[in-house]
Amino acid sequence: MITAVKGTRDLVPPETRVWNAVETVAREVFFLYGHDEIRTPVIEPAELFIRSVGEASDIVHKEMYTFEDRGGRAICLRPENTAGVARAYIERQMAQTGGVKKLYYIGPQFRYERPQKGRYREFRQIGAEIVGASDPASDAELIIMLFDFLSRLGFSGLTTSLNSVGTDACRGSFIEALVDYFAPHKERLGPDDQRRLAQNPLRVLDSKDPAVAPLVASAPRMLDVLDADSRSHHEELLKMLDEAGVPYRIEPRLVRGLDYYTRTVFEVTASGLGAQDAIVGGGRYDRLISDLGGPRTPGIGFAIGEDRLVDVVPDGFRKKALSGRLPVAIIPLAPGDRGPALSLSRSLRAAGIPADVITAGKGPGTGLKAAEKKSLRIAVLLGEDERREGTAVVKDLTARTQEKVALEGIVRYLQTMEGHP
Ligand code: AMP
């Protein structure tokens, strides 16, 4: 038997209904905020992520699916989507059409991580970006949109963790202070954190090692050494979030795992997910586009882990998504009834009633069993007698009642039956 690649999974019905419902709400809400969809390739040049997400990040260092294609190019399955959006923004000269670009994407991302609950090697993200705006009002608007989306899914009580990682202006001296702070405790750091300390000291603050947690807790705080502009950006953002009633918590150690962030970084976590509890990560990336060779263009975005989101989406939303209309089973009893069954199914669909023709074999028993297995609630049986009379037998499979109905009135009859208004 050939099985799915480790860390990947099939999304199958009826669960795919929940995914679709979530995506529909995302599209509706993002549209309300002026965002349009962008779809970038799943494969990108490996260099794109090395120069954006960063050589020393965990993603580039050990999680990327990189391969050489037949033309000798170093290709990556994208591990995230912001770098691809930035590449497209530059390549398609979106800056020239002026103003601010508000975009969103929905799609699969790939990281070679150790699979566990809520962590996959192929996972999906729903993300949004505002490119070309540096004002804290755009940070606020993006976070407000995120909370609008989450509350329309029925979430309540979620809080965003917020921090500022400043800019190059203040980061250099902060990193020196961090290195000075951690250096005497080097032996307490595991190999991963030692590598981070050498290559990318900020990331030690993001250590998942419980032995390092107390050290991190009393490490220097970026918030204490922000340059004046970053500080006022941060404070203005907080004021706007207060005014909008968006709940947040300042998290001075939040740094996030991607190198391109400047100033605002944020994360939303949800309970019920265990260790992998972050459902959203985001931040400002004022240097990303110029680092990739584009014009100096600020930006901010977030990415929602759709797999985790669907896992914890409130029950009400899930039930509603799953309780969608079911098709009416149309069961021809003999081969001669198949033509009439097809034509009846077309009349039903034309009237907006979903129909599923079941040619399961001989006799009414097999077809009905198949319909019940699919949890269908209404069946229409077409047999020889009915063909002669121009009727059909409509069965309510839940109530176990049945009635003979004239074919010309059957659409109306089905429309008035429960569940099919
Ligand atoms: P990041 O792109 O690392 O900022 O991640 C943004 C969000 O994507 C996280 O908060 C998770 O919800 C989700 N995510 C990241 N990696 C994975 C993974 N391996 N499996 C499932 N979800 C993930």
Coordinates of C-alpha atoms and ligand atoms in Angstrom, one line a residue:
M1 CA 0.0 0.0 0.0
I2 CA 1.3 3.5 -0.8
T3 CA 0.6 5.9 2.0
A4 CA 0.7 9.7 2.2
V5 CA 4.2 11.2 2.8
K6 CA 5.1 11.5 6.5
G7 CA 3.8 14.8 7.9
T8 CA 1.2 15.2 5.2
R9 CA -2.5 14.3 5.2
D10 CA -5.6 14.1 3.1
L11 CA -8.4 16.5 4.0
V12 CA -11.5 14.5 3.3
P13 CA -15.3 15.1 3.5
P14 CA -17.1 16.0 5.6
E15 CA -14.2 17.9 7.2
T16 CA -13.4 19.7 4.0
R17 CA -16.8 21.5 4.5
V18 CA -15.4 23.1 7.6
W19 CA -12.2 24.2 5.7
N20 CA -14.3 25.7 2.9
A21 CA -16.6 27.5 5.3
V22 CA -13.5 29.0 7.1
E23 CA -12.0 30.1 3.8
T24 CA -15.3 31.6 2.7
V25 CA -15.4 33.8 5.8
A26 CA -11.8 34.8 5.3
R27 CA -12.5 35.9 1.8
E28 CA -15.6 37.8 2.8
V29 CA -13.9 39.6 5.7
F30 CA -10.7 40.4 3.9
F31 CA -12.6 41.8 1.0
L32 CA -14.5 44.1 3.4
Y33 CA -11.1 45.5 4.4
G34 CA -10.0 46.1 0.8
H35 CA -7.7 43.1 0.4
D36 CA -7.5 41.2 -2.8
E37 CA -6.2 37.6 -3.4
I38 CA -2.7 36.8 -4.6
R39 CA -1.7 33.3 -5.6
T40 CA 2.1 32.8 -5.9
P41 CA 3.8 29.6 -7.0
V42 CA 4.3 26.8 -4.5
I43 CA 7.9 26.5 -5.7
E44 CA 10.3 29.4 -5.5
P45 CA 14.1 29.9 -5.9
A46 CA 15.7 28.7 -2.7
E47 CA 17.6 32.0 -2.6
L48 CA 14.4 33.9 -2.0
F49 CA 14.0 32.4 1.5
I50 CA 17.7 32.5 2.3
R51 CA 17.7 36.2 1.7
S52 CA 14.4 37.0 3.4
V53 CA 13.5 34.4 6.2
G54 CA 17.3 34.3 6.9
E55 CA 20.1 31.8 6.7
A56 CA 20.3 31.4 10.4
S57 CA 16.5 30.9 11.0
D58 CA 15.3 27.4 11.9
I59 CA 13.2 27.4 8.7
V60 CA 16.1 27.9 6.3
H61 CA 18.7 26.1 8.4
K62 CA 16.9 22.8 8.8
E63 CA 13.3 22.8 7.6
M64 CA 13.2 23.6 3.9
Y65 CA 12.4 21.2 1.1
T66 CA 15.1 22.2 -1.3
F67 CA 16.0 20.3 -4.5
E68 CA 17.7 20.8 -7.8
D69 CA 15.4 20.7 -10.7
R70 CA 16.3 19.1 -14.0
G71 CA 17.7 22.4 -15.2
G72 CA 20.1 22.6 -12.2
R73 CA 18.2 25.3 -10.4
A74 CA 18.0 25.3 -6.6
I75 CA 14.2 25.2 -5.9
C76 CA 12.3 25.3 -2.7
L77 CA 8.8 24.2 -1.7
R78 CA 7.7 27.5 -0.1
P79 CA 7.9 27.3 3.7
E80 CA 5.9 30.5 4.1
N81 CA 4.2 33.0 1.7
T82 CA 5.3 36.5 2.7
A83 CA 8.6 36.2 0.8
G84 CA 6.8 35.0 -2.3
V85 CA 4.4 38.0 -2.1
A86 CA 7.4 40.3 -1.7
R87 CA 9.1 38.7 -4.7
A88 CA 5.9 39.1 -6.8
Y89 CA 5.5 42.7 -5.6
I90 CA 9.0 43.5 -6.9
E91 CA 8.9 41.4 -10.0
R92 CA 5.5 42.7 -11.1
Q93 CA 6.4 46.3 -10.2
M94 CA 3.4 46.7 -8.0
A95 CA 5.0 49.8 -6.4
Q96 CA 4.4 51.6 -9.7
T97 CA 0.7 51.2 -9.6
G98 CA 1.0 53.4 -6.6
G99 CA -0.5 53.5 -3.2
V100 CA -0.8 50.7 -0.7
K101 CA -1.4 47.1 -1.8
K102 CA -3.6 45.0 0.4
L103 CA -3.4 41.3 -0.4
Y104 CA -4.3 37.9 1.0
Y105 CA -3.4 34.3 0.2
I106 CA -4.7 30.9 1.1
G107 CA -2.5 27.9 0.4
P108 CA -0.1 25.1 1.4
Q109 CA 3.3 25.6 2.9
F110 CA 6.0 23.1 3.5
R111 CA 8.5 22.6 6.4
Y112 CA 10.5 19.6 7.3
E113 CA 9.6 19.6 11.0
R114 CA 9.0 16.7 13.4
P115 CA 5.4 15.9 12.8
Q116 CA 3.1 16.0 15.9
K117 CA -0.4 17.2 16.7
G118 CA -0.9 20.5 15.0
R119 CA 2.5 20.3 13.3
Y120 CA 2.7 19.0 9.8
R121 CA 5.2 19.0 7.0
E122 CA 2.5 20.2 4.6
F123 CA 0.2 22.7 6.3
R124 CA -2.0 25.5 5.1
Q125 CA -1.9 29.2 5.9
I126 CA -4.4 32.0 5.4
G127 CA -2.4 35.2 5.4
A128 CA -2.8 38.9 4.7
E129 CA -0.4 41.6 3.9
I130 CA -0.5 45.4 3.7
V131 CA 2.4 46.5 1.5
G132 CA 3.5 50.1 1.2
A133 CA 2.3 51.5 4.5
S134 CA 4.5 52.3 7.4
D135 CA 2.0 54.0 9.6
P136 CA 1.0 52.3 12.9
A137 CA -2.6 52.7 11.7
S138 CA -1.9 49.9 9.2
D139 CA -0.6 47.6 11.9
A140 CA -3.8 48.4 13.9
E141 CA -6.0 47.8 10.8
L142 CA -4.5 44.5 10.1
I143 CA -4.8 43.2 13.6
I144 CA -8.4 44.5 13.8
M145 CA -9.2 42.6 10.6
L146 CA -7.7 39.5 12.1
F147 CA -9.9 39.8 15.2
D148 CA -12.9 40.6 13.1
F149 CA -12.3 37.3 11.1
L150 CA -11.7 35.3 14.3
S151 CA -14.8 36.6 16.0
R152 CA -16.9 35.8 12.9
L153 CA -15.8 32.2 13.3
G154 CA -17.1 32.4 16.8
F155 CA -13.9 32.8 18.7
S156 CA -14.0 34.8 21.9
G157 CA -11.4 35.4 24.6
L158 CA -8.4 35.3 22.2
T159 CA -5.6 37.7 23.0
T160 CA -2.8 38.8 20.8
S161 CA 0.7 38.8 22.2
L162 CA 2.5 41.9 21.0
N163 CA 6.1 43.2 21.0
S164 CA 8.4 45.5 19.1
V165 CA 11.7 44.2 17.8
G166 CA 12.8 47.7 16.8
T167 CA 14.8 48.4 13.7
D168 CA 18.5 48.2 12.8
A169 CA 19.0 51.5 14.6
C170 CA 18.6 49.9 18.0
R171 CA 19.0 46.2 17.3
G172 CA 22.8 46.2 17.1
S173 CA 23.4 47.4 20.6
F174 CA 20.6 45.2 21.9
I175 CA 22.1 42.1 20.3
E176 CA 25.4 42.9 21.9
A177 CA 23.7 43.2 25.2
L178 CA 22.0 39.9 24.7
V179 CA 25.3 38.1 23.8
D180 CA 27.0 39.6 26.8
Y181 CA 24.1 38.4 29.0
F182 CA 24.0 34.8 27.6
A183 CA 27.7 34.3 27.2
P184 CA 28.5 33.5 30.9
H185 CA 25.6 30.9 30.8
K186 CA 26.6 29.3 27.6
E187 CA 27.0 25.8 29.1
R188 CA 23.3 25.9 30.0
L189 CA 22.3 26.3 26.4
G190 CA 21.6 23.3 24.2
P191 CA 23.3 22.9 20.8
D192 CA 20.4 24.7 19.0
D193 CA 20.5 27.7 21.3
Q194 CA 24.3 27.8 21.1
R195 CA 24.1 28.0 17.4
R196 CA 21.5 30.7 17.6
L197 CA 23.6 32.7 20.1
A198 CA 26.5 32.5 17.6
Q199 CA 24.5 33.2 14.4
N200 CA 21.3 35.0 15.4
P201 CA 21.2 35.9 19.1
L202 CA 17.7 37.4 19.1
R203 CA 16.3 33.9 18.4
V204 CA 17.6 32.6 21.8
L205 CA 14.7 34.5 23.3
D206 CA 12.4 32.2 21.3
S207 CA 14.0 29.1 22.8
K208 CA 11.6 26.2 23.6
D209 CA 14.1 24.6 26.0
P210 CA 12.6 24.6 29.5
A211 CA 16.1 24.8 31.0
V212 CA 16.7 28.1 29.2
A213 CA 13.4 29.6 30.1
P214 CA 14.5 31.2 33.5
L215 CA 17.5 32.7 31.7
V216 CA 15.3 34.1 29.0
A217 CA 12.9 35.5 31.6
S218 CA 15.5 37.9 33.0
A219 CA 17.3 38.7 29.7
P220 CA 17.4 42.3 28.5
R221 CA 14.2 43.5 26.9
M222 CA 14.1 45.1 23.4
L223 CA 11.2 47.3 24.6
D224 CA 13.6 49.0 27.0
V225 CA 16.1 50.1 24.3
L226 CA 13.8 51.0 21.4
D227 CA 14.8 54.0 19.2
A228 CA 12.5 56.9 19.5
D229 CA 10.6 56.3 16.2
S230 CA 10.0 52.6 17.0
R231 CA 8.9 53.5 20.5
S232 CA 6.3 56.0 19.3
H233 CA 5.2 53.6 16.5
H234 CA 4.6 51.0 19.2
E235 CA 2.8 53.3 21.6
E236 CA 0.5 54.7 18.8
L237 CA -0.4 51.1 17.8
L238 CA -1.3 50.3 21.4
K239 CA -3.5 53.4 21.6
M240 CA -5.3 52.4 18.5
L241 CA -5.9 48.8 19.6
D242 CA -7.2 50.2 22.9
E243 CA -9.6 52.4 21.0
A244 CA -10.8 49.5 18.8
G245 CA -11.2 47.3 21.9
V246 CA -8.8 44.6 20.5
P247 CA -7.3 42.7 23.5
Y248 CA -3.5 42.3 23.6
R249 CA -0.8 41.5 26.0
I250 CA 2.7 42.9 25.8
E251 CA 5.1 40.0 25.5
P252 CA 8.7 41.5 25.7
R253 CA 10.3 38.2 24.7
L254 CA 8.3 37.6 21.6
V255 CA 10.7 37.7 18.6
R256 CA 9.2 35.2 16.1
G257 CA 11.3 32.9 14.0
L258 CA 11.8 34.8 10.8
D259 CA 14.6 37.3 10.3
Y260 CA 12.7 39.9 8.3
Y261 CA 10.6 41.4 11.1
T262 CA 11.0 45.0 12.2
R263 CA 9.1 46.8 14.9
T264 CA 5.7 45.2 15.4
V265 CA 5.6 41.4 15.9
F266 CA 2.5 39.6 17.2
E267 CA 1.1 36.1 17.8
V268 CA -2.3 34.7 18.7
T269 CA -2.5 31.5 20.7
A270 CA -5.5 29.2 21.4
S271 CA -6.0 26.8 24.2
G272 CA -6.7 23.1 23.3
L273 CA -3.8 22.8 20.9
G274 CA -1.2 21.6 23.4
A275 CA 2.4 22.7 22.7
Q276 CA 1.7 23.9 19.2
D277 CA -0.7 26.6 20.4
A278 CA 0.1 29.5 18.1
I279 CA -2.6 29.9 15.5
V280 CA -1.4 33.2 14.0
G281 CA 2.0 34.8 13.7
G282 CA 2.7 38.2 12.1
G283 CA 4.7 41.3 12.0
R284 CA 6.1 44.3 10.2
Y285 CA 8.8 43.8 7.6
D286 CA 10.0 47.3 6.6
R287 CA 13.3 46.0 5.2
L288 CA 12.2 42.9 3.4
I289 CA 11.4 44.3 0.0
S290 CA 14.5 46.4 -0.3
D291 CA 16.6 43.5 1.0
L292 CA 15.2 41.5 -1.9
G293 CA 16.3 44.2 -4.4
G294 CA 13.1 46.1 -4.6
P295 CA 12.3 49.7 -3.8
R296 CA 12.3 50.7 -0.1
T297 CA 8.8 49.6 0.8
P298 CA 7.4 48.9 4.3
G299 CA 4.9 46.2 4.9
I300 CA 3.1 44.2 7.6
G301 CA 1.3 40.9 7.5
F302 CA 0.1 37.9 9.4
A303 CA -0.2 34.1 8.7
I304 CA -2.9 32.0 10.3
G305 CA -2.1 28.3 10.6
E306 CA -5.3 27.0 9.0
D307 CA -4.8 23.4 10.2
R308 CA -4.7 24.6 13.8
L309 CA -7.5 27.0 13.3
V310 CA -9.8 24.3 11.9
D311 CA -8.8 22.1 14.9
V312 CA -10.1 24.6 17.4
V313 CA -12.8 26.5 15.5
P314 CA -15.8 26.9 17.9
D315 CA -18.4 24.1 17.8
G316 CA -21.2 26.3 16.6
F317 CA -19.3 27.2 13.4
R318 CA -18.2 23.6 12.9
K319 CA -21.7 22.2 13.3
K320 CA -23.2 24.8 10.9
A321 CA -20.5 24.0 8.3
L322 CA -21.2 20.3 8.6
S323 CA -25.0 20.6 8.6
G324 CA -25.2 21.8 5.0
R325 CA -27.8 20.4 2.7
L326 CA -27.6 16.8 1.7
P327 CA -28.5 15.5 -1.7
V328 CA -31.8 13.7 -2.4
A329 CA -31.0 10.0 -3.3
I330 CA -32.6 9.0 -6.6
I331 CA -32.7 5.3 -6.9
P332 CA -33.6 3.6 -10.2
L333 CA -34.8 0.1 -9.4
A334 CA -34.2 -1.5 -12.9
P335 CA -31.8 -0.7 -15.7
G336 CA -34.8 0.7 -17.6
D337 CA -35.3 3.3 -14.8
R338 CA -31.9 4.8 -15.1
G339 CA -32.7 7.2 -17.9
P340 CA -35.8 8.6 -16.1
A341 CA -33.7 8.8 -12.9
L342 CA -31.0 10.9 -14.7
S343 CA -33.6 13.2 -16.1
L344 CA -35.4 13.6 -12.7
S345 CA -32.0 14.4 -11.1
R346 CA -31.5 17.2 -13.7
S347 CA -34.9 18.7 -12.9
L348 CA -34.1 18.7 -9.2
R349 CA -30.7 20.4 -9.7
A350 CA -32.3 22.9 -12.0
A351 CA -34.6 23.8 -9.1
G352 CA -31.6 24.1 -6.8
I353 CA -32.1 20.7 -5.1
P354 CA -28.9 18.6 -4.9
A355 CA -29.4 15.1 -6.2
D356 CA -27.4 12.0 -6.1
V357 CA -28.3 9.2 -8.5
I358 CA -27.6 5.8 -6.9
T359 CA -27.4 2.9 -9.2
A360 CA -26.3 0.4 -6.6
G361 CA -27.6 -2.8 -8.0
K362 CA -30.8 -4.8 -8.2
G363 CA -33.8 -4.2 -5.9
P364 CA -34.8 -1.3 -3.7
G365 CA -32.8 -2.7 -0.8
T366 CA -29.3 -2.1 -2.1
G367 CA -29.9 1.4 -3.2
L368 CA -31.6 2.4 0.0
K369 CA -28.7 0.9 2.0
A370 CA -26.2 2.9 0.0
A371 CA -28.3 6.1 0.6
E372 CA -28.4 5.4 4.3
K373 CA -24.7 4.7 4.4
K374 CA -24.2 8.2 3.0
S375 CA -26.5 9.5 5.7
L376 CA -28.9 10.9 3.1
R377 CA -32.3 11.7 4.5
I378 CA -34.6 11.5 1.4
A379 CA -34.8 8.9 -1.3
V380 CA -36.8 8.9 -4.5
L381 CA -37.5 5.4 -5.9
L382 CA -38.2 4.9 -9.6
G383 CA -39.6 1.4 -10.6
E384 CA -41.6 -0.2 -13.3
D385 CA -45.0 0.5 -11.8
E386 CA -44.1 4.2 -11.2
R387 CA -42.8 4.5 -14.7
R388 CA -46.1 3.3 -16.0
E389 CA -48.1 5.7 -13.7
G390 CA -45.8 8.7 -14.1
T391 CA -45.1 8.7 -10.4
A392 CA -42.2 8.0 -7.9
V393 CA -42.0 6.8 -4.3
V394 CA -40.6 9.5 -2.0
K395 CA -39.1 8.0 1.2
D396 CA -38.2 9.9 4.3
L397 CA -35.3 7.8 5.5
T398 CA -35.3 9.3 9.0
A399 CA -39.1 9.2 9.7
R400 CA -39.3 5.9 7.8
T401 CA -42.4 7.1 5.9
Q402 CA -43.1 7.0 2.2
E403 CA -45.6 8.5 -0.3
K404 CA -46.3 8.0 -4.0
V405 CA -45.9 11.4 -5.7
A406 CA -46.8 12.4 -9.3
L407 CA -43.6 13.2 -11.2
E408 CA -44.9 16.6 -12.4
G409 CA -45.3 17.8 -8.8
I410 CA -42.3 16.2 -7.3
V411 CA -40.0 19.2 -7.3
R412 CA -42.5 21.2 -5.3
Y413 CA -43.1 18.2 -3.0
L414 CA -39.4 17.8 -2.2
Q415 CA -39.0 21.5 -1.7
T416 CA -41.6 21.5 1.1
M417 CA -40.1 18.5 2.8
E418 CA -38.1 19.2 5.9
G419 CA -34.6 20.3 5.3
H420 CA -35.2 21.2 1.7
P421 CA -37.1 24.5 1.7
Ligands
AMP1 P1 5.0 31.3 10.8 O1 5.0 31.4 9.3 O2 6.2 30.5 11.4 O3 5.0 32.7 11.4 O4 3.7 30.6 11.3 C1 2.4 31.1 11.3 C2 1.4 30.1 11.7 O5 1.5 29.0 10.8 C3 1.7 29.5 13.1 O6 1.2 30.3 14.1 C4 1.0 28.1 13.0 O7 -0.3 28.3 13.3 C5 1.2 27.8 11.5 N1 2.3 26.8 11.3 C6 3.6 27.0 11.2 N2 4.3 25.9 11.0 C7 3.3 24.9 11.0 C8 3.4 23.5 10.9 N3 4.5 22.8 10.7 N4 2.2 22.8 10.9 C9 1.0 23.4 11.1 N5 0.9 24.8 11.2 C10 2.1 25.5 11.2

